[in-house]
Amino acid sequence: MSAEGGTKAIVAALLANTGIAISKFIAAGITGSASMLAEGVHSVADASNQVLLLIGGKASRKAASPAHPFGYGRERYIYAFIVSIVLFSIGGVYALYEGYHKWHERGHGGELEWPQVAVGVLLVAIVLESFSLRTAVKESNHVRGNQTWTQFIKGSRSPELPVILLEDIGALVGLILALIGVSLSWITGDILFDALGTFSIGVLLVLIAIVLAIEIRSMLIGESATLEDIDAIKTAINDGEGDTLIHLKTLHVGPDELLVAAKVGIGVSATGEQVAAQIDAAEARIRAAVPKAKIIYIEPDIPRTDA
């Protein structure tokens, strides 16, 4: 569900951002608005990011190889990390530069032309971006459960939906900031407000990029299963007759693929055949409880008690 929902949200955002970017650049050319230009670059960065996420999703589905025996699931993390860099460098830094440049134009003949065009484009873009965000929220709700949005973004082991959510929120807030800046410049005739709107967009995008980079860095290093999945795995192991969990470690080798390594206590008198049967049964219970547990290693041991 998370991979399918993530792809749907990515495609919706890609289509919206491509159309929005074209309209913003046309409006920026007509009006000379720095906010519109910054928003156009922002939409191009977002559309590029969505293409990167789709590429990462396709690359992650490659079959495991001798050089990569656990597969390529982490490709999705790598491409998502590149997304945070693109958002920072192309979207955020460019908007900061353009806002600074527009501020220096103040008093030297810089003014907005046909600002009503920019306002109209921004209003349409807000509607389209709202539909994109609605799709991301809807798909996220399928896997979010009872988590708050902050918990979902911080705790998700799948990068696509948190990335799209933050991008869409940033895009919507950025459009509102641009609309405020352009409208105030139109009303007052002072391009300072357009410059401040552009600068605010840059700060917003840089902050979102930093949050994304921190969260995805944690995924790249390697995160354990969620607390709910760990509890389910422990219960599955201990439910076996004579099985006692001694030690457990988990690791996401991809968003939808979990490695489980456990040391399990068995009876002192168990034969080799009985041990093998207990391990097979434990693996089956774990996979039934947590389907993403694709790679399972169980080490049998004899529980020790202190004298």
XYZ file of N, CA and C in Angstrom, residues 74-239:
498
model
N 17.344 0.268 -0.903
C 17.783 1.568 -0.390
C 17.994 2.609 -1.485
N 17.855 2.193 -2.742
C 17.896 3.171 -3.830
C 16.848 4.261 -3.592
N 15.721 3.888 -3.018
C 14.661 4.869 -2.759
C 15.119 5.915 -1.755
N 15.936 5.505 -0.787
C 16.463 6.462 0.182
C 17.471 7.408 -0.473
N 18.320 6.842 -1.342
C 19.360 7.646 -1.990
C 18.733 8.735 -2.854
N 17.752 8.357 -3.664
C 17.115 9.344 -4.534
C 16.324 10.369 -3.732
N 15.732 9.939 -2.623
C 15.018 10.887 -1.771
C 15.989 11.880 -1.137
N 17.195 11.421 -0.800
C 18.204 12.332 -0.246
C 18.642 13.346 -1.299
N 18.783 12.906 -2.547
C 19.118 13.829 -3.643
C 18.026 14.883 -3.786
N 16.772 14.462 -3.572
C 15.653 15.396 -3.637
C 15.847 16.543 -2.650
N 16.265 16.215 -1.425
C 16.465 17.267 -0.417
C 17.561 18.233 -0.845
N 18.592 17.724 -1.511
C 19.671 18.581 -1.984
C 19.183 19.490 -3.105
N 18.398 18.927 -4.032
C 17.856 19.724 -5.135
C 16.947 20.819 -4.601
N 16.083 20.462 -3.642
C 15.166 21.437 -3.068
C 15.935 22.571 -2.404
N 17.044 22.228 -1.738
C 17.863 23.245 -1.069
C 18.581 24.132 -2.076
N 19.274 23.508 -3.034
C 20.149 24.271 -3.927
C 19.385 25.021 -5.010
N 18.471 24.318 -5.697
C 17.768 24.961 -6.806
C 16.600 25.812 -6.302
N 15.793 25.226 -5.430
C 14.625 25.953 -4.961
C 14.946 27.028 -3.943
N 15.531 26.624 -2.803
C 15.743 27.562 -1.706
C 16.790 28.615 -1.968
N 17.986 28.191 -2.353
C 19.082 29.145 -2.532
C 18.781 30.118 -3.667
N 18.175 29.617 -4.761
C 17.847 30.513 -5.871
C 16.833 31.571 -5.441
N 15.822 31.167 -4.659
C 14.823 32.127 -4.200
C 15.455 33.186 -3.304
N 16.390 32.780 -2.438
C 17.092 33.751 -1.597
C 17.877 34.741 -2.451
N 18.566 34.217 -3.461
C 19.328 35.094 -4.361
C 18.404 36.058 -5.099
N 17.303 35.546 -5.625
C 16.399 36.388 -6.406
C 15.751 37.462 -5.529
N 15.414 37.105 -4.270
C 14.864 38.094 -3.355
C 15.867 39.194 -3.048
N 17.134 38.811 -2.832
C 18.191 39.798 -2.585
C 18.395 40.701 -3.805
N 18.379 40.085 -4.984
C 18.564 40.850 -6.222
C 17.417 41.843 -6.426
N 16.189 41.405 -6.174
C 15.029 42.275 -6.358
C 15.041 43.405 -5.346
N 15.506 43.122 -4.146
C 15.582 44.163 -3.121
C 16.534 45.263 -3.553
N 17.628 44.892 -4.195
C 18.594 45.887 -4.664
C 18.063 46.676 -5.855
N 17.071 46.142 -6.572
C 16.487 46.869 -7.691
C 15.545 47.969 -7.222
N 15.136 47.900 -5.968
C 14.189 48.884 -5.441
C 14.762 50.289 -5.574
N 13.988 51.166 -6.141
C 14.446 52.537 -6.323
C 15.246 52.755 -7.587
N 15.423 51.701 -8.390
C 16.176 51.832 -9.642
C 15.304 51.441 -10.841
N 14.055 51.773 -10.740
C 13.166 51.557 -11.880
C 12.472 50.219 -11.910
N 12.765 49.337 -10.957
C 12.123 48.021 -10.964
C 10.684 48.126 -10.488
N 9.750 47.589 -11.231
C 8.348 47.590 -10.835
C 7.626 46.430 -11.513
N 6.472 46.098 -10.972
C 5.691 45.014 -11.538
C 4.819 45.521 -12.684
N 4.736 44.745 -13.737
C 3.847 45.050 -14.850
C 2.759 43.982 -14.911
N 1.524 44.407 -15.150
C 0.399 43.487 -15.203
C 0.375 42.552 -13.988
N 0.402 43.107 -12.778
C 0.411 42.247 -11.590
C -0.830 41.370 -11.475
N -1.940 41.807 -12.087
C -3.158 40.998 -12.022
C -2.966 39.632 -12.682
N -2.057 39.566 -13.667
C -1.757 38.278 -14.295
C -1.113 37.341 -13.282
N -0.143 37.878 -12.530
C 0.532 37.070 -11.514
C -0.450 36.599 -10.453
N -1.336 37.479 -10.009
C -2.320 37.118 -8.985
C -3.231 36.006 -9.496
N -3.687 36.120 -10.748
C -4.554 35.096 -11.320
C -3.865 33.745 -11.408
N -2.610 33.751 -11.875
C -1.853 32.494 -11.984
C -1.635 31.879 -10.605
N -1.322 32.703 -9.620
C -1.077 32.194 -8.276
C -2.344 31.583 -7.676
N -3.491 32.202 -7.920
C -4.740 31.660 -7.396
C -5.056 30.298 -8.023
N -4.844 30.180 -9.333
C -5.059 28.897 -10.002
C -4.072 27.854 -9.475
N -2.796 28.281 -9.303
C -1.768 27.366 -8.802
C -2.101 26.875 -7.390
N -2.673 27.745 -6.564
C -3.056 27.352 -5.206
C -4.119 26.257 -5.249
N -5.076 26.395 -6.175
C -6.124 25.377 -6.316
C -5.513 24.045 -6.760
N -4.650 24.080 -7.776
C -4.040 22.854 -8.282
C -3.150 22.194 -7.230
N -2.375 23.012 -6.515
C -1.484 22.475 -5.485
C -2.288 21.881 -4.337
N -3.450 22.451 -4.060
C -4.311 21.916 -3.002
C -4.798 20.517 -3.362
N -5.121 20.297 -4.642
C -5.534 18.965 -5.079
C -4.379 17.968 -4.940
N -3.161 18.410 -5.274
C -1.989 17.545 -5.135
C -1.765 17.179 -3.667
N -1.864 18.166 -2.781
C -1.688 17.919 -1.352
C -2.793 17.000 -0.834
N -4.007 17.189 -1.333
C -5.123 16.333 -0.915
C -4.837 14.872 -1.261
N -4.272 14.626 -2.446
C -3.927 13.260 -2.839
C -2.862 12.677 -1.906
N -1.833 13.480 -1.591
C -0.774 13.013 -0.697
C -1.318 12.696 0.693
N -2.219 13.542 1.196
C -2.815 13.316 2.513
C -3.663 12.055 2.498
N -4.456 11.889 1.439
C -5.320 10.715 1.329
C -4.517 9.425 1.306
N -3.432 9.389 0.513
C -2.613 8.184 0.429
C -1.843 7.941 1.728
N -1.425 9.014 2.388
C -0.706 8.869 3.655
C -1.608 8.305 4.742
N -2.880 8.681 4.703
C -3.818 8.207 5.724
C -4.016 6.696 5.667
N -3.737 6.089 4.501
C -3.864 4.635 4.393
C -2.843 3.913 5.272
N -1.704 4.557 5.516
C -0.627 3.896 6.265
C -0.279 4.616 7.570
N -0.863 5.779 7.803
C -0.509 6.591 8.970
C -1.062 6.014 10.258
N -2.240 5.397 10.187
C -2.839 4.853 11.398
C -3.212 5.943 12.386
N -2.851 5.738 13.656
C -3.184 6.694 14.712
C -2.059 7.697 14.981
N -1.034 7.679 14.159
C 0.088 8.592 14.374
C -0.311 10.038 14.040
N 0.296 10.980 14.741
C 0.165 12.372 14.336
C 0.980 12.574 13.064
N 0.777 13.703 12.409
C 1.519 13.945 11.172
C 3.012 14.054 11.440
N 3.377 14.660 12.558
C 4.800 14.758 12.915
C 5.387 13.374 13.151
N 4.652 12.528 13.868
C 5.122 11.163 14.114
C 5.235 10.381 12.805
N 4.290 10.590 11.907
C 4.315 9.880 10.628
C 5.538 10.262 9.810
N 5.825 11.551 9.728
C 6.973 12.012 8.935
C 8.282 11.551 9.562
N 8.383 11.617 10.900
C 9.619 11.219 11.572
C 9.778 9.704 11.633
N 8.664 8.974 11.713
C 8.753 7.537 11.912
C 8.592 6.700 10.665
N 8.248 7.332 9.541
C 8.025 6.556 8.319
C 9.317 5.910 7.839
N 9.221 4.657 7.399
C 10.368 3.974 6.815
C 10.332 4.042 5.290
N 9.289 4.676 4.752
C 9.156 4.865 3.311
C 9.301 6.358 3.017
N 10.240 6.770 2.164
C 10.533 8.195 2.011
C 9.570 8.975 1.131
N 8.861 8.301 0.211
C 8.120 9.042 -0.811
C 7.000 9.913 -0.242
N 6.131 9.332 0.579
C 4.996 10.094 1.069
C 5.409 11.272 1.962
N 6.344 11.099 2.924
C 6.791 12.274 3.677
C 7.410 13.360 2.794
N 8.180 12.951 1.781
C 8.792 13.930 0.880
C 7.719 14.706 0.132
N 6.751 13.996 -0.453
C 5.694 14.655 -1.207
C 4.846 15.545 -0.302
N 4.555 15.061 0.906
C 3.779 15.870 1.848
C 4.475 17.198 2.149
N 5.749 17.128 2.504
C 6.489 18.345 2.841
C 6.649 19.241 1.625
N 6.893 18.652 0.464
C 7.012 19.448 -0.755
C 5.706 20.170 -1.061
N 4.594 19.454 -0.966
C 3.300 20.066 -1.282
C 2.934 21.152 -0.277
N 3.213 20.888 1.003
C 2.950 21.916 2.021
C 3.813 23.144 1.756
N 5.099 22.905 1.449
C 5.996 24.017 1.141
C 5.548 24.782 -0.092
N 5.079 24.048 -1.101
C 4.621 24.698 -2.330
C 3.390 25.557 -2.058
N 2.458 25.022 -1.263
C 1.227 25.763 -0.982
C 1.515 27.014 -0.154
N 2.345 26.865 0.874
C 2.709 28.035 1.690
C 3.495 29.039 0.843
N 4.390 28.542 -0.022
C 5.159 29.425 -0.893
C 4.271 30.217 -1.832
N 3.243 29.574 -2.367
C 2.294 30.274 -3.250
C 1.555 31.376 -2.497
N 1.178 31.080 -1.267
C 0.484 32.098 -0.458
C 1.413 33.275 -0.171
N 2.684 32.975 0.138
C 3.661 34.049 0.375
C 3.868 34.892 -0.889
N 3.947 34.208 -2.031
C 4.115 34.932 -3.296
C 2.895 35.793 -3.581
N 1.699 35.253 -3.315
C 0.468 36.006 -3.547
C 0.419 37.259 -2.671
N 0.822 37.103 -1.408
C 0.852 38.265 -0.512
C 1.850 39.301 -1.006
N 3.054 38.849 -1.392
C 4.081 39.774 -1.856
C 3.674 40.524 -3.111
N 3.145 39.782 -4.094
C 2.727 40.411 -5.356
C 1.567 41.362 -5.120
N 0.593 40.946 -4.306
C -0.586 41.780 -4.054
C -0.197 43.090 -3.365
N 0.679 43.000 -2.361
C 1.100 44.220 -1.658
C 1.912 45.131 -2.578
N 2.748 44.543 -3.432
C 3.504 45.359 -4.389
C 2.567 46.019 -5.386
N 1.508 45.322 -5.774
C 0.512 45.872 -6.698
C -0.232 47.042 -6.049
N -0.617 46.848 -4.785
C -1.387 47.885 -4.083
C -0.544 49.117 -3.784
N 0.679 48.894 -3.316
C 1.522 50.004 -2.879
C 2.421 50.564 -3.973
N 2.652 49.767 -5.021
C 3.586 50.191 -6.064
C 5.040 50.043 -5.658
N 5.280 49.330 -4.541
C 6.644 49.152 -4.020
C 7.041 47.674 -4.180
N 8.103 47.404 -4.946
C 8.517 46.021 -5.191
C 9.214 45.393 -3.983
N 9.364 46.181 -2.904
C 9.963 45.626 -1.689
C 9.176 44.410 -1.207
N 7.856 44.473 -1.284
C 7.020 43.370 -0.802
C 7.207 42.122 -1.667
N 7.400 42.320 -2.966
C 7.672 41.194 -3.855
C 9.009 40.550 -3.487
N 9.994 41.406 -3.176
C 11.307 40.896 -2.779
C 11.222 40.139 -1.458
N 10.457 40.673 -0.488
C 10.312 40.009 0.805
C 9.577 38.672 0.656
N 8.583 38.640 -0.236
C 7.877 37.385 -0.497
C 8.815 36.340 -1.071
N 9.672 36.775 -1.994
C 10.637 35.863 -2.606
C 11.625 35.336 -1.570
N 12.116 36.222 -0.729
C 13.069 35.834 0.309
C 12.426 34.855 1.293
N 11.151 35.096 1.639
C 10.439 34.206 2.559
C 10.292 32.809 1.961
N 10.042 32.746 0.655
C 9.942 31.460 -0.032
C 11.266 30.705 0.074
N 12.374 31.434 -0.109
C 13.691 30.816 -0.012
C 13.958 30.239 1.360
N 13.640 31.001 2.404
C 13.839 30.527 3.782
C 12.997 29.278 4.035
N 11.742 29.306 3.581
C 10.843 28.162 3.757
C 11.406 26.901 3.109
N 11.870 27.025 1.862
C 12.374 25.856 1.139
C 13.652 25.312 1.759
N 14.516 26.182 2.218
C 15.756 25.738 2.863
C 15.431 24.956 4.142
N 14.480 25.456 4.928
C 14.104 24.761 6.170
C 13.509 23.383 5.875
N 12.633 23.301 4.866
C 12.047 22.006 4.501
C 13.123 21.043 4.017
N 14.064 21.560 3.213
C 15.146 20.712 2.700
C 16.001 20.165 3.844
N 16.253 20.978 4.862
C 17.047 20.532 6.013
C 16.314 19.428 6.771
N 15.003 19.610 6.991
C 14.212 18.582 7.678
C 14.240 17.274 6.897
N 14.052 17.363 5.578
C 14.082 16.164 4.741
C 15.443 15.475 4.811
N 16.505 16.257 4.725
C 17.849 15.685 4.743
C 18.112 14.947 6.050
N 17.667 15.514 7.175
C 17.873 14.880 8.485
C 17.119 13.556 8.571
N 15.852 13.561 8.133
C 15.041 12.353 8.224
C 15.551 11.254 7.295
N 15.905 11.612 6.075
C 16.340 10.602 5.113
C 17.747 10.106 5.444
N 18.563 10.960 6.048
C 19.887 10.522 6.509
C 19.729 9.364 7.493
N 18.757 9.462 8.380
C 18.508 8.387 9.343
C 18.128 7.093 8.628
N 17.324 7.211 7.560
C 16.948 6.024 6.787
C 18.162 5.422 6.085
N 19.030 6.275 5.562
C 20.218 5.792 4.857
C 21.154 5.041 5.793
N 21.321 5.552 7.012
C 22.188 4.882 7.981
C 21.645 3.503 8.310
N 20.329 3.387 8.365
C 19.695 2.102 8.654
C 18.836 2.190 9.898
N 17.529 2.063 9.718
C 16.609 2.154 10.843
C 16.006 0.786 11.156
N 15.679 0.600 12.418
C 15.054 -0.648 12.856
C 13.594 -0.666 12.430
N 12.936 -1.781 12.692
C 11.488 -1.851 12.471
C 10.799 -0.881 13.427
N 9.562 -0.554 13.125
C 8.804 0.295 14.034
C 8.534 -0.458 15.331
N 8.183 0.273 16.376
C 7.899 -0.369 17.668
C 6.757 -1.368 17.550
N 5.758 -1.037 16.728
C 4.629 -1.957 16.542
C 5.092 -3.261 15.897
N 5.956 -3.158 14.875
C 6.445 -4.366 14.206
C 7.360 -5.179 15.126
N 8.182 -4.497 15.917
C 9.059 -5.210 16.851
C 8.230 -5.990 17.861
N 7.179 -5.368 18.400
C 6.308 -6.068 19.353
C 5.638 -7.274 18.693
N 5.229 -7.105 17.427
C 4.574 -8.212 16.716
C 5.550 -9.363 16.489
N 6.806 -9.051 16.180
C 7.821 -10.090 15.969
C 8.117 -10.824 17.276
N 8.246 -10.079 18.371
C 8.497 -10.707 19.669
C 7.364 -11.651 20.062
N 6.137 -11.187 19.843
C 4.980 -12.021 20.173
C 4.957 -13.279 19.310
N 5.279 -13.122 18.021
C 5.273 -14.271 17.109
C 6.295 -15.320 17.526
N 7.454 -14.887 17.976
C 8.498 -15.834 18.400
C 8.097 -16.535 19.694
N 7.650 -15.744 20.666
C 7.329 -16.315 21.981
C 6.073 -17.177 21.968
N 5.275 -17.059 20.910
C 4.054 -17.874 20.824
C 4.350 -19.331 20.484
